[in-house]
Amino acid sequence: MTVPGCTIAAIRSAERYLLASNSDNPWDTRTKVRLAKGKHWKYIGTELVCPDDSLPWSNMVTRGINEKGIAFTFAYVDCNPELYQGGIGFKDFGDHILGSFQTLEEIEQYVQQNPVQVHGNFLFADDRGNLLVSEIHPARKHFEWNPGHTVIRTNHFLNLPFANDQEIAETCSVVRYQSGMYKLSQNESNDQDHFGCLKTLLSNHYLREQGSHWGGSTCNHGEKVGTVSSEILDPANRELQYCYGPPCGEGAEMQGWGRYVPFKLNEWTGEETTALTTLDGNTLHEGDHRC
């Protein structure tokens, strides 16, 4: 079983944080954008769809924004299921976070006080300028509020003492982290266009040649696993910018868009669950998001 991989990032821009992500998966895995109504709140998010529906993360909402301005994204970090102590799993986590909570304090309290089966690096942001950087493991959690620097994470922990060296090597997690950090350092002088900085980061190919099965760069072009979609989340404007396929647009492994299409939560008034893109990269409800 191939585990999911990701590169995620957060950057402060105009008094709020923007979140960004690349979803790295086997090339037969896809994502789609959908609008949904959770327990309390409506949200827009990216759903991961795997050929094997029994995988723990298949049909999980992996990134998104709700109508209260709460946004999140995550990068998987491996964990032995024997350590699970009950609690919410991957399939339900995104829907629960986006559909139930309206503050980051509520999210931190929920994760602190309840057992969870999810594990990985999580970034939670709100429309008031706050960022909660979280490392979540069934046995222990680590939280950091509003760091004064750009955050980038891949598929290993930086603070928690849990690591699967085989998985880290297989997913080129450390190499992809180094690739992202290098690209961020190259863009430090361009501190005005934060959307542009994130787009450059997500399409970055530095150290690409360091991986074969998995790619070694932020924009992943591995032989078997690569970037199947990319997102930039703007909680202040309730907007998800989505790119189907590798954000660079090269498309050797899958024909992607090579550009980001904005989906704005406030432009939908209905309460029903609605797919906004298809698994083969078609955009539905073309007139609704005015891209």
PDB file of C-alpha atoms in Angstrom:
ATOM      1  CA  MET A   1       0.000   0.000   0.000  1.00  0.00           C
ATOM      2  CA  THR A   2       1.366   3.393  -1.013  1.00  0.00           C
ATOM      3  CA  VAL A   3       0.799   6.067   1.615  1.00  0.00           C
ATOM      4  CA  PRO A   4      -0.353   9.545   0.536  1.00  0.00           C
ATOM      5  CA  GLY A   5       2.223  12.297   0.461  1.00  0.00           C
ATOM      6  CA  CYS A   6       1.973  16.071   0.402  1.00  0.00           C
ATOM      7  CA  THR A   7       3.822  19.319   0.665  1.00  0.00           C
ATOM      8  CA  ILE A   8       1.930  21.989   2.605  1.00  0.00           C
ATOM      9  CA  ALA A   9       2.798  25.581   3.448  1.00  0.00           C
ATOM     10  CA  ALA A  10       1.507  28.719   5.149  1.00  0.00           C
ATOM     11  CA  ILE A  11       2.563  32.303   4.485  1.00  0.00           C
ATOM     12  CA  ARG A  12       1.386  35.517   6.098  1.00  0.00           C
ATOM     13  CA  SER A  13      -0.158  38.006   3.684  1.00  0.00           C
ATOM     14  CA  ALA A  14      -2.133  41.211   4.370  1.00  0.00           C
ATOM     15  CA  GLU A  15      -2.918  40.428   8.007  1.00  0.00           C
ATOM     16  CA  ARG A  16      -3.980  36.836   7.362  1.00  0.00           C
ATOM     17  CA  TYR A  17      -2.365  33.524   6.461  1.00  0.00           C
ATOM     18  CA  LEU A  18      -2.670  31.779   3.111  1.00  0.00           C
ATOM     19  CA  LEU A  19      -2.398  27.988   3.050  1.00  0.00           C
ATOM     20  CA  ALA A  20      -1.047  25.950   0.156  1.00  0.00           C
ATOM     21  CA  SER A  21      -0.715  22.270  -0.679  1.00  0.00           C
ATOM     22  CA  ASN A  22       0.356  19.733  -3.264  1.00  0.00           C
ATOM     23  CA  SER A  23      -1.373  16.349  -3.074  1.00  0.00           C
ATOM     24  CA  ASP A  24       1.104  13.580  -3.931  1.00  0.00           C
ATOM     25  CA  ASN A  25      -0.468  10.211  -4.667  1.00  0.00           C
ATOM     26  CA  PRO A  26      -0.269   7.251  -7.054  1.00  0.00           C
ATOM     27  CA  TRP A  27      -1.070   8.446 -10.573  1.00  0.00           C
ATOM     28  CA  ASP A  28      -4.365   6.516 -10.575  1.00  0.00           C
ATOM     29  CA  THR A  29      -5.616   8.593  -7.598  1.00  0.00           C
ATOM     30  CA  ARG A  30      -7.568  11.797  -8.191  1.00  0.00           C
ATOM     31  CA  THR A  31      -9.080  14.716  -6.307  1.00  0.00           C
ATOM     32  CA  LYS A  32     -12.185  16.801  -6.908  1.00  0.00           C
ATOM     33  CA  VAL A  33     -13.597  20.011  -5.476  1.00  0.00           C
ATOM     34  CA  ARG A  34     -16.946  19.846  -3.755  1.00  0.00           C
ATOM     35  CA  LEU A  35     -19.323  22.047  -1.824  1.00  0.00           C
ATOM     36  CA  ALA A  36     -20.907  20.460   1.255  1.00  0.00           C
ATOM     37  CA  LYS A  37     -22.980  21.232   4.317  1.00  0.00           C
ATOM     38  CA  GLY A  38     -21.477  19.849   7.514  1.00  0.00           C
ATOM     39  CA  LYS A  39     -22.994  19.565  10.957  1.00  0.00           C
ATOM     40  CA  HIS A  40     -23.227  23.353  11.354  1.00  0.00           C
ATOM     41  CA  TRP A  41     -21.371  25.069   8.524  1.00  0.00           C
ATOM     42  CA  LYS A  42     -21.129  24.990   4.768  1.00  0.00           C
ATOM     43  CA  TYR A  43     -17.680  24.492   3.293  1.00  0.00           C
ATOM     44  CA  ILE A  44     -15.768  24.031   0.053  1.00  0.00           C
ATOM     45  CA  GLY A  45     -12.977  21.484  -0.088  1.00  0.00           C
ATOM     46  CA  THR A  46     -10.854  19.000  -2.014  1.00  0.00           C
ATOM     47  CA  GLU A  47     -11.866  15.353  -1.728  1.00  0.00           C
ATOM     48  CA  LEU A  48      -9.309  12.579  -2.262  1.00  0.00           C
ATOM     49  CA  VAL A  49     -10.673   9.662  -4.314  1.00  0.00           C
ATOM     50  CA  CYS A  50      -8.671   6.416  -4.427  1.00  0.00           C
ATOM     51  CA  PRO A  51      -9.238   3.345  -6.643  1.00  0.00           C
ATOM     52  CA  ASP A  52      -9.357   1.294  -3.424  1.00  0.00           C
ATOM     53  CA  ASP A  53     -12.261   2.745  -1.441  1.00  0.00           C
ATOM     54  CA  SER A  54     -11.216   0.789   1.664  1.00  0.00           C
ATOM     55  CA  LEU A  55      -8.094   2.914   2.194  1.00  0.00           C
ATOM     56  CA  PRO A  56      -8.414   4.998   5.392  1.00  0.00           C
ATOM     57  CA  TRP A  57      -8.014   8.300   3.533  1.00  0.00           C
ATOM     58  CA  SER A  58     -10.177   7.534   0.488  1.00  0.00           C
ATOM     59  CA  ASN A  59     -12.997  10.103   0.171  1.00  0.00           C
ATOM     60  CA  MET A  60     -11.408  12.295   2.832  1.00  0.00           C
ATOM     61  CA  VAL A  61     -11.772  16.058   2.516  1.00  0.00           C
ATOM     62  CA  THR A  62      -8.073  16.883   2.751  1.00  0.00           C
ATOM     63  CA  ARG A  63      -8.172  20.707   2.393  1.00  0.00           C
ATOM     64  CA  GLY A  64     -10.911  23.284   2.580  1.00  0.00           C
ATOM     65  CA  ILE A  65     -12.532  26.451   3.945  1.00  0.00           C
ATOM     66  CA  ASN A  66     -15.837  26.889   5.767  1.00  0.00           C
ATOM     67  CA  GLU A  67     -18.257  29.809   5.887  1.00  0.00           C
ATOM     68  CA  LYS A  68     -16.795  30.956   9.228  1.00  0.00           C
ATOM     69  CA  GLY A  69     -13.388  31.518   7.652  1.00  0.00           C
ATOM     70  CA  ILE A  70     -11.728  28.362   9.012  1.00  0.00           C
ATOM     71  CA  ALA A  71      -9.277  26.729   6.600  1.00  0.00           C
ATOM     72  CA  PHE A  72      -7.107  23.646   6.939  1.00  0.00           C
ATOM     73  CA  THR A  73      -4.726  21.438   5.018  1.00  0.00           C
ATOM     74  CA  PHE A  74      -2.607  18.451   6.040  1.00  0.00           C
ATOM     75  CA  ALA A  75       0.295  16.194   5.120  1.00  0.00           C
ATOM     76  CA  TYR A  76       0.189  12.522   6.137  1.00  0.00           C
ATOM     77  CA  VAL A  77       2.837  11.145   8.510  1.00  0.00           C
ATOM     78  CA  ASP A  78       2.967   7.388   8.932  1.00  0.00           C
ATOM     79  CA  CYS A  79       1.817   5.721  12.173  1.00  0.00           C
ATOM     80  CA  ASN A  80       1.262   2.154  13.347  1.00  0.00           C
ATOM     81  CA  PRO A  81      -2.538   1.579  13.612  1.00  0.00           C
ATOM     82  CA  GLU A  82      -1.879  -0.425  16.773  1.00  0.00           C
ATOM     83  CA  LEU A  83      -1.342   2.926  18.523  1.00  0.00           C
ATOM     84  CA  TYR A  84      -4.871   4.097  17.779  1.00  0.00           C
ATOM     85  CA  GLN A  85      -6.936   4.811  20.892  1.00  0.00           C
ATOM     86  CA  GLY A  86     -10.262   5.307  19.130  1.00  0.00           C
ATOM     87  CA  GLY A  87     -11.603   8.604  17.912  1.00  0.00           C
ATOM     88  CA  ILE A  88     -12.204  10.132  14.512  1.00  0.00           C
ATOM     89  CA  GLY A  89     -10.535   8.695  11.424  1.00  0.00           C
ATOM     90  CA  PHE A  90      -9.336  10.199   8.161  1.00  0.00           C
ATOM     91  CA  LYS A  91     -12.562   9.794   6.189  1.00  0.00           C
ATOM     92  CA  ASP A  92     -14.519  11.960   8.627  1.00  0.00           C
ATOM     93  CA  PHE A  93     -11.898  14.382   9.922  1.00  0.00           C
ATOM     94  CA  GLY A  94     -12.098  17.068   7.231  1.00  0.00           C
ATOM     95  CA  ASP A  95     -15.881  17.121   7.223  1.00  0.00           C
ATOM     96  CA  HIS A  96     -15.940  17.307  11.022  1.00  0.00           C
ATOM     97  CA  ILE A  97     -13.399  20.147  11.257  1.00  0.00           C
ATOM     98  CA  LEU A  98     -14.933  22.275   8.514  1.00  0.00           C
ATOM     99  CA  GLY A  99     -18.527  21.425   9.293  1.00  0.00           C
ATOM    100  CA  SER A 100     -18.443  21.826  13.076  1.00  0.00           C
ATOM    101  CA  PHE A 101     -15.966  24.495  14.209  1.00  0.00           C
ATOM    102  CA  GLN A 102     -15.822  28.267  13.918  1.00  0.00           C
ATOM    103  CA  THR A 103     -12.594  29.092  15.826  1.00  0.00           C
ATOM    104  CA  LEU A 104      -9.085  27.690  15.989  1.00  0.00           C
ATOM    105  CA  GLU A 105      -9.353  27.545  19.776  1.00  0.00           C
ATOM    106  CA  GLU A 106     -12.242  25.097  19.414  1.00  0.00           C
ATOM    107  CA  ILE A 107     -10.187  22.947  17.054  1.00  0.00           C
ATOM    108  CA  GLU A 108      -7.163  22.876  19.350  1.00  0.00           C
ATOM    109  CA  GLN A 109      -9.341  21.989  22.322  1.00  0.00           C
ATOM    110  CA  TYR A 110     -11.068  19.213  20.380  1.00  0.00           C
ATOM    111  CA  VAL A 111      -7.809  17.639  19.218  1.00  0.00           C
ATOM    112  CA  GLN A 112      -6.207  18.001  22.662  1.00  0.00           C
ATOM    113  CA  GLN A 113      -9.081  16.486  24.601  1.00  0.00           C
ATOM    114  CA  ASN A 114     -10.250  13.712  22.281  1.00  0.00           C
ATOM    115  CA  PRO A 115      -8.509  10.633  20.909  1.00  0.00           C
ATOM    116  CA  VAL A 116      -8.021  10.765  17.145  1.00  0.00           C
ATOM    117  CA  GLN A 117      -6.915   8.237  14.582  1.00  0.00           C
ATOM    118  CA  VAL A 118      -5.617  10.849  12.147  1.00  0.00           C
ATOM    119  CA  HIS A 119      -1.894  11.561  12.134  1.00  0.00           C
ATOM    120  CA  GLY A 120       0.279  14.041  10.325  1.00  0.00           C
ATOM    121  CA  ASN A 121       1.165  17.693   9.938  1.00  0.00           C
ATOM    122  CA  PHE A 122      -1.914  19.941  10.012  1.00  0.00           C
ATOM    123  CA  LEU A 123      -2.200  23.660   9.304  1.00  0.00           C
ATOM    124  CA  PHE A 124      -5.334  25.466  10.538  1.00  0.00           C
ATOM    125  CA  ALA A 125      -5.947  29.138   9.707  1.00  0.00           C
ATOM    126  CA  ASP A 126      -8.790  31.607  10.262  1.00  0.00           C
ATOM    127  CA  ASP A 127      -9.950  34.860   8.687  1.00  0.00           C
ATOM    128  CA  ARG A 128      -8.709  36.895  11.655  1.00  0.00           C
ATOM    129  CA  GLY A 129      -5.028  36.368  10.944  1.00  0.00           C
ATOM    130  CA  ASN A 130      -4.261  33.307  13.084  1.00  0.00           C
ATOM    131  CA  LEU A 131      -2.409  30.109  12.208  1.00  0.00           C
ATOM    132  CA  LEU A 132      -2.303  26.920  14.277  1.00  0.00           C
ATOM    133  CA  VAL A 133       0.571  24.646  13.231  1.00  0.00           C
ATOM    134  CA  SER A 134      -0.161  21.143  14.515  1.00  0.00           C
ATOM    135  CA  GLU A 135       1.657  17.842  14.618  1.00  0.00           C
ATOM    136  CA  ILE A 136      -0.918  15.179  15.466  1.00  0.00           C
ATOM    137  CA  HIS A 137      -0.154  11.600  16.495  1.00  0.00           C
ATOM    138  CA  PRO A 138      -2.471   9.250  18.397  1.00  0.00           C
ATOM    139  CA  ALA A 139      -0.061   9.249  21.336  1.00  0.00           C
ATOM    140  CA  ARG A 140       0.974  12.895  21.403  1.00  0.00           C
ATOM    141  CA  LYS A 141       0.323  16.313  19.832  1.00  0.00           C
ATOM    142  CA  HIS A 142       2.387  19.441  19.322  1.00  0.00           C
ATOM    143  CA  PHE A 143       0.922  22.917  18.630  1.00  0.00           C
ATOM    144  CA  GLU A 144       2.420  26.265  17.664  1.00  0.00           C
ATOM    145  CA  TRP A 145       0.454  29.493  17.247  1.00  0.00           C
ATOM    146  CA  ASN A 146       1.243  32.243  14.741  1.00  0.00           C
ATOM    147  CA  PRO A 147       4.882  31.558  13.909  1.00  0.00           C
ATOM    148  CA  GLY A 148       6.728  34.584  12.626  1.00  0.00           C
ATOM    149  CA  HIS A 149       7.975  32.812   9.519  1.00  0.00           C
ATOM    150  CA  THR A 150       6.712  30.926   6.500  1.00  0.00           C
ATOM    151  CA  VAL A 151       5.839  27.327   7.365  1.00  0.00           C
ATOM    152  CA  ILE A 152       6.479  24.329   5.143  1.00  0.00           C
ATOM    153  CA  ARG A 153       5.882  20.673   6.007  1.00  0.00           C
ATOM    154  CA  THR A 154       6.070  17.353   4.191  1.00  0.00           C
ATOM    155  CA  ASN A 155       5.577  13.791   5.470  1.00  0.00           C
ATOM    156  CA  HIS A 156       7.651  13.684   8.642  1.00  0.00           C
ATOM    157  CA  PHE A 157       7.427  15.388  12.021  1.00  0.00           C
ATOM    158  CA  LEU A 158       9.822  18.167  13.039  1.00  0.00           C
ATOM    159  CA  ASN A 159       8.934  18.198  16.749  1.00  0.00           C
ATOM    160  CA  LEU A 160       7.296  14.916  17.739  1.00  0.00           C
ATOM    161  CA  PRO A 161       9.624  11.947  18.437  1.00  0.00           C
ATOM    162  CA  PHE A 162       7.914   9.570  16.018  1.00  0.00           C
ATOM    163  CA  ALA A 163       9.423   8.529  12.690  1.00  0.00           C
ATOM    164  CA  ASN A 164       9.244   5.703  10.192  1.00  0.00           C
ATOM    165  CA  ASP A 165      12.608   5.918   8.447  1.00  0.00           C
ATOM    166  CA  GLN A 166      11.552   3.573   5.649  1.00  0.00           C
ATOM    167  CA  GLU A 167       8.482   5.638   4.809  1.00  0.00           C
ATOM    168  CA  ILE A 168      10.431   8.909   5.034  1.00  0.00           C
ATOM    169  CA  ALA A 169      12.996   7.565   2.563  1.00  0.00           C
ATOM    170  CA  GLU A 170      10.377   6.065   0.235  1.00  0.00           C
ATOM    171  CA  THR A 171       8.383   9.303   0.017  1.00  0.00           C
ATOM    172  CA  CYS A 172      11.498  11.506  -0.331  1.00  0.00           C
ATOM    173  CA  SER A 173       9.966  13.529   2.500  1.00  0.00           C
ATOM    174  CA  VAL A 174      13.189  15.150   3.726  1.00  0.00           C
ATOM    175  CA  VAL A 175      14.354  15.866   0.181  1.00  0.00           C
ATOM    176  CA  ARG A 176      11.018  17.488  -0.733  1.00  0.00           C
ATOM    177  CA  TYR A 177      11.197  19.553   2.461  1.00  0.00           C
ATOM    178  CA  GLN A 178      14.682  20.727   1.472  1.00  0.00           C
ATOM    179  CA  SER A 179      13.426  21.472  -2.032  1.00  0.00           C
ATOM    180  CA  GLY A 180      10.646  23.669  -0.667  1.00  0.00           C
ATOM    181  CA  MET A 181      12.898  25.457   1.818  1.00  0.00           C
ATOM    182  CA  TYR A 182      15.383  26.256  -0.948  1.00  0.00           C
ATOM    183  CA  LYS A 183      12.681  27.723  -3.176  1.00  0.00           C
ATOM    184  CA  LEU A 184      11.303  29.813  -0.320  1.00  0.00           C
ATOM    185  CA  SER A 185      14.778  31.205   0.338  1.00  0.00           C
ATOM    186  CA  GLN A 186      15.034  32.209  -3.318  1.00  0.00           C
ATOM    187  CA  ASN A 187      11.769  34.167  -3.054  1.00  0.00           C
ATOM    188  CA  GLU A 188      12.496  36.046   0.180  1.00  0.00           C
ATOM    189  CA  SER A 189      13.064  39.335  -1.652  1.00  0.00           C
ATOM    190  CA  ASN A 190       9.652  39.126  -3.346  1.00  0.00           C
ATOM    191  CA  ASP A 191       7.596  39.783  -0.232  1.00  0.00           C
ATOM    192  CA  GLN A 192       4.651  41.557  -1.885  1.00  0.00           C
ATOM    193  CA  ASP A 193       3.116  38.892  -4.133  1.00  0.00           C
ATOM    194  CA  HIS A 194       2.392  36.103  -1.668  1.00  0.00           C
ATOM    195  CA  PHE A 195       0.051  34.256  -4.033  1.00  0.00           C
ATOM    196  CA  GLY A 196       2.828  34.308  -6.615  1.00  0.00           C
ATOM    197  CA  CYS A 197       5.323  33.070  -4.034  1.00  0.00           C
ATOM    198  CA  LEU A 198       3.110  30.103  -3.176  1.00  0.00           C
ATOM    199  CA  LYS A 199       2.475  29.264  -6.824  1.00  0.00           C
ATOM    200  CA  THR A 200       6.230  29.306  -7.453  1.00  0.00           C
ATOM    201  CA  LEU A 201       6.795  27.088  -4.432  1.00  0.00           C
ATOM    202  CA  LEU A 202       4.147  24.558  -5.468  1.00  0.00           C
ATOM    203  CA  SER A 203       5.479  24.278  -9.036  1.00  0.00           C
ATOM    204  CA  ASN A 204       9.113  24.060  -7.882  1.00  0.00           C
ATOM    205  CA  HIS A 205      11.334  21.324  -9.410  1.00  0.00           C
ATOM    206  CA  TYR A 206      14.535  21.834  -7.403  1.00  0.00           C
ATOM    207  CA  LEU A 207      15.997  18.390  -6.472  1.00  0.00           C
ATOM    208  CA  ARG A 208      13.500  16.672  -8.778  1.00  0.00           C
ATOM    209  CA  GLU A 209      16.159  14.193  -9.902  1.00  0.00           C
ATOM    210  CA  GLN A 210      16.702  12.965  -6.323  1.00  0.00           C
ATOM    211  CA  GLY A 211      13.700  10.629  -6.478  1.00  0.00           C
ATOM    212  CA  SER A 212      12.541   8.008  -8.975  1.00  0.00           C
ATOM    213  CA  HIS A 213       9.508   6.107  -7.601  1.00  0.00           C
ATOM    214  CA  TRP A 214       8.623   9.357  -5.775  1.00  0.00           C
ATOM    215  CA  GLY A 215       9.807  12.682  -7.108  1.00  0.00           C
ATOM    216  CA  GLY A 216      12.286  14.662  -5.014  1.00  0.00           C
ATOM    217  CA  SER A 217      10.834  18.132  -5.522  1.00  0.00           C
ATOM    218  CA  THR A 218       7.819  20.073  -4.268  1.00  0.00           C
ATOM    219  CA  CYS A 219       6.091  19.552  -7.618  1.00  0.00           C
ATOM    220  CA  ASN A 220       6.338  15.784  -7.665  1.00  0.00           C
ATOM    221  CA  HIS A 221       6.929  13.877 -10.923  1.00  0.00           C
ATOM    222  CA  GLY A 222       7.795  10.412  -9.661  1.00  0.00           C
ATOM    223  CA  GLU A 223       7.452   7.303 -11.808  1.00  0.00           C
ATOM    224  CA  LYS A 224       4.622   5.874  -9.716  1.00  0.00           C
ATOM    225  CA  VAL A 225       3.632   8.759  -7.420  1.00  0.00           C
ATOM    226  CA  GLY A 226       3.297  12.452  -8.111  1.00  0.00           C
ATOM    227  CA  THR A 227       1.322  15.660  -7.616  1.00  0.00           C
ATOM    228  CA  VAL A 228      -2.270  15.035  -8.722  1.00  0.00           C
ATOM    229  CA  SER A 229      -3.654  18.406  -7.585  1.00  0.00           C
ATOM    230  CA  SER A 230      -2.623  21.655  -5.931  1.00  0.00           C
ATOM    231  CA  GLU A 231      -4.478  24.224  -3.822  1.00  0.00           C
ATOM    232  CA  ILE A 232      -4.105  27.706  -2.337  1.00  0.00           C
ATOM    233  CA  LEU A 233      -6.585  28.571   0.444  1.00  0.00           C
ATOM    234  CA  ASP A 234      -7.571  32.135   1.323  1.00  0.00           C
ATOM    235  CA  PRO A 235      -9.699  32.053   4.503  1.00  0.00           C
ATOM    236  CA  ALA A 236     -10.391  35.792   4.540  1.00  0.00           C
ATOM    237  CA  ASN A 237     -12.101  35.639   1.145  1.00  0.00           C
ATOM    238  CA  ARG A 238     -13.485  32.087   1.565  1.00  0.00           C
ATOM    239  CA  GLU A 239     -11.707  31.141  -1.642  1.00  0.00           C
ATOM    240  CA  LEU A 240     -10.048  27.915  -2.738  1.00  0.00           C
ATOM    241  CA  GLN A 241      -7.768  28.174  -5.758  1.00  0.00           C
ATOM    242  CA  TYR A 242      -7.524  24.701  -7.265  1.00  0.00           C
ATOM    243  CA  CYS A 243      -5.240  23.237  -9.929  1.00  0.00           C
ATOM    244  CA  TYR A 244      -6.001  19.795 -11.340  1.00  0.00           C
ATOM    245  CA  GLY A 245      -2.777  17.859 -11.920  1.00  0.00           C
ATOM    246  CA  PRO A 246       0.804  19.072 -11.401  1.00  0.00           C
ATOM    247  CA  PRO A 247       0.797  22.852 -10.928  1.00  0.00           C
ATOM    248  CA  CYS A 248       3.702  23.295 -13.351  1.00  0.00           C
ATOM    249  CA  GLY A 249       1.413  22.127 -16.165  1.00  0.00           C
ATOM    250  CA  GLU A 250       3.946  19.730 -17.678  1.00  0.00           C
ATOM    251  CA  GLY A 251       1.433  16.891 -17.599  1.00  0.00           C
ATOM    252  CA  ALA A 252       3.656  13.989 -18.682  1.00  0.00           C
ATOM    253  CA  GLU A 253       1.957  11.627 -16.217  1.00  0.00           C
ATOM    254  CA  MET A 254      -1.518  13.235 -16.279  1.00  0.00           C
ATOM    255  CA  GLN A 255      -2.956  16.113 -18.251  1.00  0.00           C
ATOM    256  CA  GLY A 256      -3.460  18.861 -15.711  1.00  0.00           C
ATOM    257  CA  TRP A 257      -4.653  22.452 -15.931  1.00  0.00           C
ATOM    258  CA  GLY A 258      -1.342  24.187 -15.281  1.00  0.00           C
ATOM    259  CA  ARG A 259      -3.281  27.068 -13.704  1.00  0.00           C
ATOM    260  CA  TYR A 260      -5.357  27.773 -10.610  1.00  0.00           C
ATOM    261  CA  VAL A 261      -9.124  28.193 -10.841  1.00  0.00           C
ATOM    262  CA  PRO A 262     -10.797  30.136  -7.987  1.00  0.00           C
ATOM    263  CA  PHE A 263     -13.812  28.642  -6.229  1.00  0.00           C
ATOM    264  CA  LYS A 264     -15.478  31.114  -3.872  1.00  0.00           C
ATOM    265  CA  LEU A 265     -17.660  29.710  -1.130  1.00  0.00           C
ATOM    266  CA  ASN A 266     -19.791  32.845  -0.891  1.00  0.00           C
ATOM    267  CA  GLU A 267     -20.998  32.435  -4.477  1.00  0.00           C
ATOM    268  CA  TRP A 268     -23.131  29.410  -3.608  1.00  0.00           C
ATOM    269  CA  THR A 269     -26.359  29.836  -1.674  1.00  0.00           C
ATOM    270  CA  GLY A 270     -27.615  26.236  -1.677  1.00  0.00           C
ATOM    271  CA  GLU A 271     -27.166  23.804   1.190  1.00  0.00           C
ATOM    272  CA  GLU A 272     -26.802  20.584  -0.812  1.00  0.00           C
ATOM    273  CA  THR A 273     -23.561  18.690  -1.417  1.00  0.00           C
ATOM    274  CA  THR A 274     -22.408  19.486  -4.943  1.00  0.00           C
ATOM    275  CA  ALA A 275     -19.379  18.386  -6.962  1.00  0.00           C
ATOM    276  CA  LEU A 276     -17.656  21.377  -8.562  1.00  0.00           C
ATOM    277  CA  THR A 277     -15.073  19.453 -10.582  1.00  0.00           C
ATOM    278  CA  THR A 278     -14.892  15.931 -11.952  1.00  0.00           C
ATOM    279  CA  LEU A 279     -12.206  13.307 -11.438  1.00  0.00           C
ATOM    280  CA  ASP A 280     -11.002  13.769 -15.008  1.00  0.00           C
ATOM    281  CA  GLY A 281     -10.487  17.505 -14.653  1.00  0.00           C
ATOM    282  CA  ASN A 282     -13.693  19.042 -15.919  1.00  0.00           C
ATOM    283  CA  THR A 283     -15.181  22.055 -14.166  1.00  0.00           C
ATOM    284  CA  LEU A 284     -18.882  21.886 -13.295  1.00  0.00           C
ATOM    285  CA  HIS A 285     -21.223  24.841 -12.754  1.00  0.00           C
ATOM    286  CA  GLU A 286     -18.966  26.916 -14.985  1.00  0.00           C
ATOM    287  CA  GLY A 287     -20.825  30.161 -14.433  1.00  0.00           C
ATOM    288  CA  ASP A 288     -20.974  29.975 -10.664  1.00  0.00           C
ATOM    289  CA  HIS A 289     -17.362  30.732  -9.782  1.00  0.00           C
ATOM    290  CA  ARG A 290     -16.797  33.400 -12.473  1.00  0.00           C
ATOM    291  CA  CYS A 291     -13.213  32.421 -13.127  1.00  0.00           C
TER     292      CYS A 291
END
